[in-house]
XYZ file of C-alpha atoms in Angstrom:
454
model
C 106.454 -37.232 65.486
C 103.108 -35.931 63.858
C 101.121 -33.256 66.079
C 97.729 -33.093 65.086
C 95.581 -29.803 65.818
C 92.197 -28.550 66.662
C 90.306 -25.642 67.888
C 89.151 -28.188 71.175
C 91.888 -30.892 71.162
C 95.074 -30.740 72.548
C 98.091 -32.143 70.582
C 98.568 -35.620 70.405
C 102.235 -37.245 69.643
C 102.118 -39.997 67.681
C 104.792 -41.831 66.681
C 106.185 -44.454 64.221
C 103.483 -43.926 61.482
C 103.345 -44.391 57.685
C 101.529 -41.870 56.066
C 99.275 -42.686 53.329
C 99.992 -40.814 49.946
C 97.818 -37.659 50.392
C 97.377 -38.057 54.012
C 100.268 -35.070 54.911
C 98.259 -32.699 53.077
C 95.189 -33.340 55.645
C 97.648 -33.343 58.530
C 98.715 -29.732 57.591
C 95.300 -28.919 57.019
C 94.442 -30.198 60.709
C 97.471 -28.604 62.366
C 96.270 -25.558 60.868
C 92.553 -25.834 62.568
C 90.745 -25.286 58.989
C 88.114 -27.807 59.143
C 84.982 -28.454 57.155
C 81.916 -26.434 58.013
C 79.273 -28.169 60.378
C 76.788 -28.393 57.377
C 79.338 -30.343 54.866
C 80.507 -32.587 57.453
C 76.844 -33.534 57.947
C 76.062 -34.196 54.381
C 79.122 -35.979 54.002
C 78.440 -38.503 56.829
C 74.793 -38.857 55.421
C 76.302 -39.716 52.041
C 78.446 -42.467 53.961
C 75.658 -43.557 55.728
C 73.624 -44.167 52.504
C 76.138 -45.435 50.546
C 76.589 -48.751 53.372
C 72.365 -49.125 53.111
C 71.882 -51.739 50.189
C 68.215 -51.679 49.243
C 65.279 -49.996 51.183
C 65.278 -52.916 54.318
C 66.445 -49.506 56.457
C 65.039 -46.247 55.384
C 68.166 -43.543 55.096
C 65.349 -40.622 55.789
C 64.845 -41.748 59.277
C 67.779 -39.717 60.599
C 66.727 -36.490 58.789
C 63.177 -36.818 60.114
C 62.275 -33.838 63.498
C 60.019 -36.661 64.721
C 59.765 -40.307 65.187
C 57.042 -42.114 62.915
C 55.037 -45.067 63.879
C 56.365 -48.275 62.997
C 53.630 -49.321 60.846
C 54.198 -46.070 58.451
C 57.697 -47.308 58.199
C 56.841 -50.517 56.955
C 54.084 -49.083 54.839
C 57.013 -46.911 53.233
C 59.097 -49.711 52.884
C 56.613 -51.417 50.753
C 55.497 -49.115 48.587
C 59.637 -49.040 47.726
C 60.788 -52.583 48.087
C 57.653 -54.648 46.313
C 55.764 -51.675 44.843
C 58.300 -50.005 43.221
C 57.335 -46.827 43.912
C 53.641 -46.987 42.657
C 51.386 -47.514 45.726
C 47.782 -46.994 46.921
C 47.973 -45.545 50.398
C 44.627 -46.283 52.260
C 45.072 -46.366 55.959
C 42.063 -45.151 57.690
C 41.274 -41.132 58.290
C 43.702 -40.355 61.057
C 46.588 -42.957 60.315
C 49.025 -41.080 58.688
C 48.495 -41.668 55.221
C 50.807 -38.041 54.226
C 53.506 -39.044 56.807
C 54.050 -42.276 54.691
C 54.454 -40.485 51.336
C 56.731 -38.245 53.003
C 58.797 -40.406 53.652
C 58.932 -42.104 50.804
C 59.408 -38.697 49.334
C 61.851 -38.223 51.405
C 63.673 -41.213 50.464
C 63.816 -41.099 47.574
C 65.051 -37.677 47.347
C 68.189 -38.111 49.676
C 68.807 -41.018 47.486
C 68.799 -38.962 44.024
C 66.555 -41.367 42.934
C 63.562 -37.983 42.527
C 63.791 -34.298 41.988
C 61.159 -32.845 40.008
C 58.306 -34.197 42.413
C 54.155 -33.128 41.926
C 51.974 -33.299 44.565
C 48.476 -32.824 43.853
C 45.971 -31.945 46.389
C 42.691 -30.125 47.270
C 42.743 -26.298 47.395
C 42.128 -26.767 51.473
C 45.340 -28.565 51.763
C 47.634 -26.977 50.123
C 49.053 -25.499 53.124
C 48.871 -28.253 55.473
C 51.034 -30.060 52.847
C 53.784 -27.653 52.885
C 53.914 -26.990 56.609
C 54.412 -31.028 57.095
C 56.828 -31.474 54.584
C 58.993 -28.286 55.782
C 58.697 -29.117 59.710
C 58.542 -33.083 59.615
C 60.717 -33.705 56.634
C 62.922 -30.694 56.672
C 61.708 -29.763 52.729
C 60.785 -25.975 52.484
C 61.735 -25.466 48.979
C 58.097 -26.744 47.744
C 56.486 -23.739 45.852
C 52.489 -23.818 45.383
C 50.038 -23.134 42.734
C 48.469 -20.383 44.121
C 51.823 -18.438 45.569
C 52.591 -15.029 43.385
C 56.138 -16.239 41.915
C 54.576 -18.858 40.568
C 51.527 -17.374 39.157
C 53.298 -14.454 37.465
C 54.967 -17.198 35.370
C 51.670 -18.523 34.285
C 51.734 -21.668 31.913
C 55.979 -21.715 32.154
C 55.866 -22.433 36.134
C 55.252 -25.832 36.059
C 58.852 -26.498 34.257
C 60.245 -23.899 36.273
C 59.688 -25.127 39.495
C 60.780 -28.646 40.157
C 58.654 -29.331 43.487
C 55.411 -28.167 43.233
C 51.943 -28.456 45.260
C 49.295 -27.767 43.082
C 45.186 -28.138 43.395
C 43.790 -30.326 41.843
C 41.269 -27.808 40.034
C 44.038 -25.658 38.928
C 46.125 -28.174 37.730
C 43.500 -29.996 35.304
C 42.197 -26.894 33.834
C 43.187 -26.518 29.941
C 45.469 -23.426 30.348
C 47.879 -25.657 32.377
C 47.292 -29.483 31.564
C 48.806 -28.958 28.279
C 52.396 -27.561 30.351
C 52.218 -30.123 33.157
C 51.876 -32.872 30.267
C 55.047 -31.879 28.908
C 56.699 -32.280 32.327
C 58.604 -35.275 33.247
C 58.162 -36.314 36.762
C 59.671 -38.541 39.290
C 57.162 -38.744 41.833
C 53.705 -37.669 41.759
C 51.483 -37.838 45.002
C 48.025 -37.138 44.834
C 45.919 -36.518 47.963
C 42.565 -37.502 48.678
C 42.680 -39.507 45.489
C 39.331 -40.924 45.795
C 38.212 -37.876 43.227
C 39.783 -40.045 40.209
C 37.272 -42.675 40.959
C 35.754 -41.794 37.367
C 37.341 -43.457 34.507
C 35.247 -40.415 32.225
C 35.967 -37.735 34.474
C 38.607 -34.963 33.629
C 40.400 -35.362 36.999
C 41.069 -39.421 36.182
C 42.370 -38.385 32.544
C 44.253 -35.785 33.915
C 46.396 -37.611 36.454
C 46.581 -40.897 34.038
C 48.538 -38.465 31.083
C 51.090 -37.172 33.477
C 54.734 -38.382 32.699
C 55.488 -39.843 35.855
C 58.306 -42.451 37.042
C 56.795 -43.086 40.353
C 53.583 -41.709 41.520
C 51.110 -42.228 45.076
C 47.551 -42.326 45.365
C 46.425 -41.402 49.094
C 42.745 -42.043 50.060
C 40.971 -43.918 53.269
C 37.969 -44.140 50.920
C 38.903 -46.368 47.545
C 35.807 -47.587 47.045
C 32.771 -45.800 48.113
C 29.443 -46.917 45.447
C 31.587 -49.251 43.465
C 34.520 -51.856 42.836
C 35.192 -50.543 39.603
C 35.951 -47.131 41.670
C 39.050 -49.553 42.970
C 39.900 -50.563 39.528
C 40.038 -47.326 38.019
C 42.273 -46.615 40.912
C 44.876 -49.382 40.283
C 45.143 -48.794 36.723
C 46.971 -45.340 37.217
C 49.091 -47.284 39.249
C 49.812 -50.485 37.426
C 47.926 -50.610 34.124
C 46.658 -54.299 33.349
C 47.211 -55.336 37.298
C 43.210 -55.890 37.347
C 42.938 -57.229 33.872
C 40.107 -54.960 31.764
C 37.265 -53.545 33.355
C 34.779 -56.334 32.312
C 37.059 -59.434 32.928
C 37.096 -57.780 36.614
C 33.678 -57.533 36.868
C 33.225 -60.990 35.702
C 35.584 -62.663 37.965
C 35.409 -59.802 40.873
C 32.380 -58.238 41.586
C 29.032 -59.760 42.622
C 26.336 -59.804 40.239
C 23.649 -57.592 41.615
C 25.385 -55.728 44.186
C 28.431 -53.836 42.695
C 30.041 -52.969 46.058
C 30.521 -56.459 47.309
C 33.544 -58.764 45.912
C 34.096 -62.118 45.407
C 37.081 -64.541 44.592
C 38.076 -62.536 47.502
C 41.249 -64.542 48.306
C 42.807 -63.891 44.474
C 41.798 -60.024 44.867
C 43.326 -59.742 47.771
C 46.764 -61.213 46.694
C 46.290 -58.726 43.498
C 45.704 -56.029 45.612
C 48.954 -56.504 47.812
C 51.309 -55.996 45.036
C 50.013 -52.164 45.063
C 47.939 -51.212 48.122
C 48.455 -50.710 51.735
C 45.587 -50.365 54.326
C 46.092 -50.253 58.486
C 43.181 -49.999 60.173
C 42.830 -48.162 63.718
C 42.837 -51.916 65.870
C 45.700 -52.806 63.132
C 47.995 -49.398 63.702
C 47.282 -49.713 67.679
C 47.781 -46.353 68.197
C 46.281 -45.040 71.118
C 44.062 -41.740 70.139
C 42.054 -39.616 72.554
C 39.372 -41.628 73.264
C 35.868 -40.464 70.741
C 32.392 -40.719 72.409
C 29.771 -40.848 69.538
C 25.908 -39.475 70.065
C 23.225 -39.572 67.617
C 20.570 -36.921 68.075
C 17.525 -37.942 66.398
C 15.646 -34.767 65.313
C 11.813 -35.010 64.823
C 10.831 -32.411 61.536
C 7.602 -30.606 61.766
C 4.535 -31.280 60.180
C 5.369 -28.747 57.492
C 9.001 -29.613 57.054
C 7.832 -33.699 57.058
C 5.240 -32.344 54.219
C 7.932 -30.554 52.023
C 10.377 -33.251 52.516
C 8.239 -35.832 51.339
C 6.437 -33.667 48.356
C 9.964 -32.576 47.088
C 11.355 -36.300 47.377
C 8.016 -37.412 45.128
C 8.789 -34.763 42.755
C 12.612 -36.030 42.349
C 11.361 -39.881 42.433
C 9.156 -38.916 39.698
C 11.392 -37.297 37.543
C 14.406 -39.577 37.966
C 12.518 -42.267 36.908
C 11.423 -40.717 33.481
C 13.530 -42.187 30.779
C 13.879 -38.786 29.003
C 15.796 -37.240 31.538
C 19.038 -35.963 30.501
C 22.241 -36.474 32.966
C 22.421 -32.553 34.025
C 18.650 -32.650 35.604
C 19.421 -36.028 37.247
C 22.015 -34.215 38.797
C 20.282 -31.039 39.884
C 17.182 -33.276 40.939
C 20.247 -35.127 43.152
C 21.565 -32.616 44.513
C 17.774 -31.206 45.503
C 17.074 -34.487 47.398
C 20.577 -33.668 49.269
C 19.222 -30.310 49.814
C 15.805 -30.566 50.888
C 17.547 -33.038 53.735
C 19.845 -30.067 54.580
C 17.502 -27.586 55.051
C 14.519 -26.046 53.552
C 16.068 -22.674 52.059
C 18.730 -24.191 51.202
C 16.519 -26.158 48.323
C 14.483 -22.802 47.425
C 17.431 -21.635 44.845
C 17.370 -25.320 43.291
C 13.893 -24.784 43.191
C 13.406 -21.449 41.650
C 16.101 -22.432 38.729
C 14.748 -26.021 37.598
C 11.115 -23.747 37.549
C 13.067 -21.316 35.231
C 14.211 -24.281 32.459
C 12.365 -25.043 29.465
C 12.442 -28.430 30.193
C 10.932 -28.413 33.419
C 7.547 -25.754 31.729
C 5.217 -28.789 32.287
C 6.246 -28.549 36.498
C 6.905 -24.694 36.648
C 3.860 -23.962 38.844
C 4.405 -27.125 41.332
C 8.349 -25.864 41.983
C 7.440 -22.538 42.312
C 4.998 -23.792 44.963
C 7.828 -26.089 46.425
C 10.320 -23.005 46.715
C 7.250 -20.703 48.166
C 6.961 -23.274 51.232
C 10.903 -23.637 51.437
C 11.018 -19.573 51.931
C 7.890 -19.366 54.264
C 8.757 -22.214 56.536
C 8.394 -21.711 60.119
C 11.181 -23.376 61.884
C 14.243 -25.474 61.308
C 14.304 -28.435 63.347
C 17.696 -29.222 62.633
C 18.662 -25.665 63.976
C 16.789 -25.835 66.979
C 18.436 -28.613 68.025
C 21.792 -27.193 67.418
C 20.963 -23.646 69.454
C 20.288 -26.314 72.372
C 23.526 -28.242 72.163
C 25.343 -24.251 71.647
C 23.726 -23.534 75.092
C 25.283 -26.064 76.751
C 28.674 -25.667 75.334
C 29.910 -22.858 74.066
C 27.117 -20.265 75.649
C 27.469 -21.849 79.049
C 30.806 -20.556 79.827
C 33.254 -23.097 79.539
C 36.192 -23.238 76.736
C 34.462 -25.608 74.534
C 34.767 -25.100 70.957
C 32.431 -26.545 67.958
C 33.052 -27.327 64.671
C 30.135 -27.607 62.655
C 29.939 -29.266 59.020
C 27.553 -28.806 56.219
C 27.507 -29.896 52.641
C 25.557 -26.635 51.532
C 26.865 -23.437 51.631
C 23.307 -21.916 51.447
C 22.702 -23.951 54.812
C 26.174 -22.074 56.402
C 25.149 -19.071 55.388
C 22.136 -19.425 57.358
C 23.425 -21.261 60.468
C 26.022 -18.127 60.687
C 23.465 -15.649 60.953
C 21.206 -17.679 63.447
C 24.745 -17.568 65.536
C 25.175 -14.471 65.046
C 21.700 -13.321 66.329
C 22.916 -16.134 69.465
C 25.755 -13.458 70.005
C 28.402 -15.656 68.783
C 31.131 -15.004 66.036
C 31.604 -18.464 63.978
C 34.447 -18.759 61.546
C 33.262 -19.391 58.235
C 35.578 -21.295 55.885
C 34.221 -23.014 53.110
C 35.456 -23.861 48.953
C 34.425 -19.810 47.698
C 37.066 -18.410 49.835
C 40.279 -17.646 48.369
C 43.652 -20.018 49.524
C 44.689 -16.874 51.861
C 41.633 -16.249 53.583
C 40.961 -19.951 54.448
C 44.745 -19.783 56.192
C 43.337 -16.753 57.555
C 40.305 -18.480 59.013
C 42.432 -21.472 60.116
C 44.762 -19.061 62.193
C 41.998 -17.127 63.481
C 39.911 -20.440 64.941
C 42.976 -21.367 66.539
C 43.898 -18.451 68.208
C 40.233 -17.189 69.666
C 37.714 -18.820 67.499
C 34.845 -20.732 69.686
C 32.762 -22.064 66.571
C 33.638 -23.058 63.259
C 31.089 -23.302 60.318
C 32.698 -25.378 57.482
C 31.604 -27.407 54.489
């Protein structure tokens, strides 16, 4: 007869058994109550459980997870590891989920021990939202960032230092740290809001096309925005050679005359489903607070109408001189943007083109311009705002407003015509340091009634 202990069993008797070679040795260990901790016993039953799973047809992360995902981030998981092989294009639309399904395949892949140095590139604003999902969703709080002081006191050595990283993507392209991240070897990169490599040229595409990566995610509800070859430049990071070269895609993939719009449609589509994945809201089903949309339509004054169209003359003009070099066509851009903003918010634009050699011929006409941008008397746009403030936030309910602009020039403004309302907004826009947008974050959610963003 065997008895076999615990601290919350009483003995059993059992008799007429064969022992296994070995199998005393856990019998005395049982009768002696010294068990495995809580924590190994749970690794060692997740190793079991992953060692049965053959293939990715049922995700091993699920059981680790402190929520339940939607089935249709599973599946978009499951193909970006069963048919992508790890290199995927995530581009469900805004609201879908797109970070839960890298997470898990994340996830996946590092209870498998198929990934542990992992990069995760993202804009400076979501740094933090990053790390809070992967530590409370995914149960992964050993993810360091570019901006936290242990990290930064290494400087240039960090980024082999550290093997899970979230790092901006303006920080992590700069020459002082491409150099160390190039000598890294990853497993899995994921880059967030990827759309910003649409630029084959651009330092950001380069960048993220160098790294020494095994498998790598791009995450964007926007891959193609002014043109298909945005798309292609896309899918080469991902699969090199997948869209043929750039002008063999154009030929066979792009209408002539209208760059946005594809054709052969059926072929690109099959080309595209060895590397992307895109749910749309009616696709996903997922039922979200229901959205009520209103346009205000906002009539400028006479002397706003006047500036507006004199400024957009002025940039017409220019733009269509075949002298101009690529830095004024995009100041003269980025005026037009302005000038549709708000009227002050074009005055600085103004007063610098005024100030460059190359603009002496038009010096007196922009200073004029930026005069009636300073003098003007009213904003339109803000009027209309102040009326929908009154209604909300000023007429004593618990509304709260965020407000968006592209300008910072134009939320500077807006926050002191609050101000003089006798509201407090929260400002939060790209000058702020990493802390103080947390800060700003916290501080909205907590008592804030209005926040001012770009």
């Amino acid at each position: 007869m065997i008895p076999i202990m615990s601290d919350t069993i009483k003995p059993l008797v059992i008799e007429n058994v064969r022992l296994l070679p070995g199998a005393q040795g856990v019998l005395d260990l049982l009768a002696q109550g010294r068990f495995a901790s809580a924590t190994a016993h749970s690794v060692r039953l997740q190793a079991e459980r992953m060692a049965l799973v053959a293939g990715f047809d049922v995700l091993a992360c699920l059981d680790a997870l402190s929520f339940t995902p939607f089935d249709y981030q599973v599946s978009a998981a499951q193909a970006v590891l069963r048919r992508f092989r790890g290199r995927g294009l995530l581009c469900d639309e805004v609201g879908l989920g797109k970070t839960i399904e890298a997470g898990l395949v994340l996830k996946e892949y590092l209870l498998r021990g198929m990934a542990r140095r992992v990069l995760i590139v993202t804009p400076p604003s979501l740094i933090e939202q990053w790390r809070e999902e992967l530590a409370g969703k995914f149960g992964l709080p050993d993810f360091v960032s570019s901006y936290d002081a242990q990290f930064r006191e290494l400087g240039a050595q960090a980024w082999g230092a550290f093997p899970r990283v979230i790092a901006s993507l303006p920080t992590a392209r700069r020459p002082e740290h491409r150099e160390a991240i190039a000598a890294q070897m990853y497993d899995l990169v994921i880059v967030d809001e990827a759309h910003h490599l649409k630029n084959r040229a651009s330092v950001s595409w380069k960048f993220v096309n160098s790294l020494q990566k095994k498998y790598i995610l791009l995450l964007t509800a926007t891959p193609v925005e002014n043109s298909l070859d945005e798309l292609y430049n896309l899918i080469t990071i991902l699969k090199p050679g997948q869209l043929a070269t750039p002008r063999e895609f154009r030929r066979q993939f792009v209408a002539q005359g209208d760059p946005r719009l594809p054709k052969n449609r059926g072929r690109l589509r099959e080309l595209l489903a060895d590397v992307m994945v895109r749910h749309s809201r009616s696709q996903a089903s997922v039922e979200l607070p229901p959205r009520h949309a209103h346009t205000v339509s906002v009539k400028l004054s006479p002397a706003e109408r006047a500036l507006y169209d004199d400024t957009s003359a002025f940039v017409r003009e220019r733009l269509a001189g075949a002298t101009m070099s690529q830095a004024h066509r995009f100041t003269l851009q980025a005026l037009q943007r302005e000038i549709g903003s708000c009227p002050a918010a074009a005055r600085p634009t103004l007063l610098a083109l005024a100030r460059h050699e190359a603009m002496a011929p038009y010096r007196e006409e922009l200073e004029a311009l930026a005069e009636r941008a300073a003098s003007m008397p009213g904003w339109s746009k803000a009027a209309a705002l102040d009326k929908l403030l009154m209604s909300t936030v000023l007429a004593g309910g618990d509304d709260r407003v965020i407000i968006f602009t592209h300008f910072r020039a134009t939320l500077e403004l807006l926050a002191d015509r609050l101000r003089g309302m006798g509201i407090d907004p929260v400002l939060y826009h790209g000058q702020m340091t990493a802390a103080a947008k947390d800060g700003a974050i916290r501080r909205f959610e907590r008592e804030g009634r209005v926040l001012l963003s770009t």
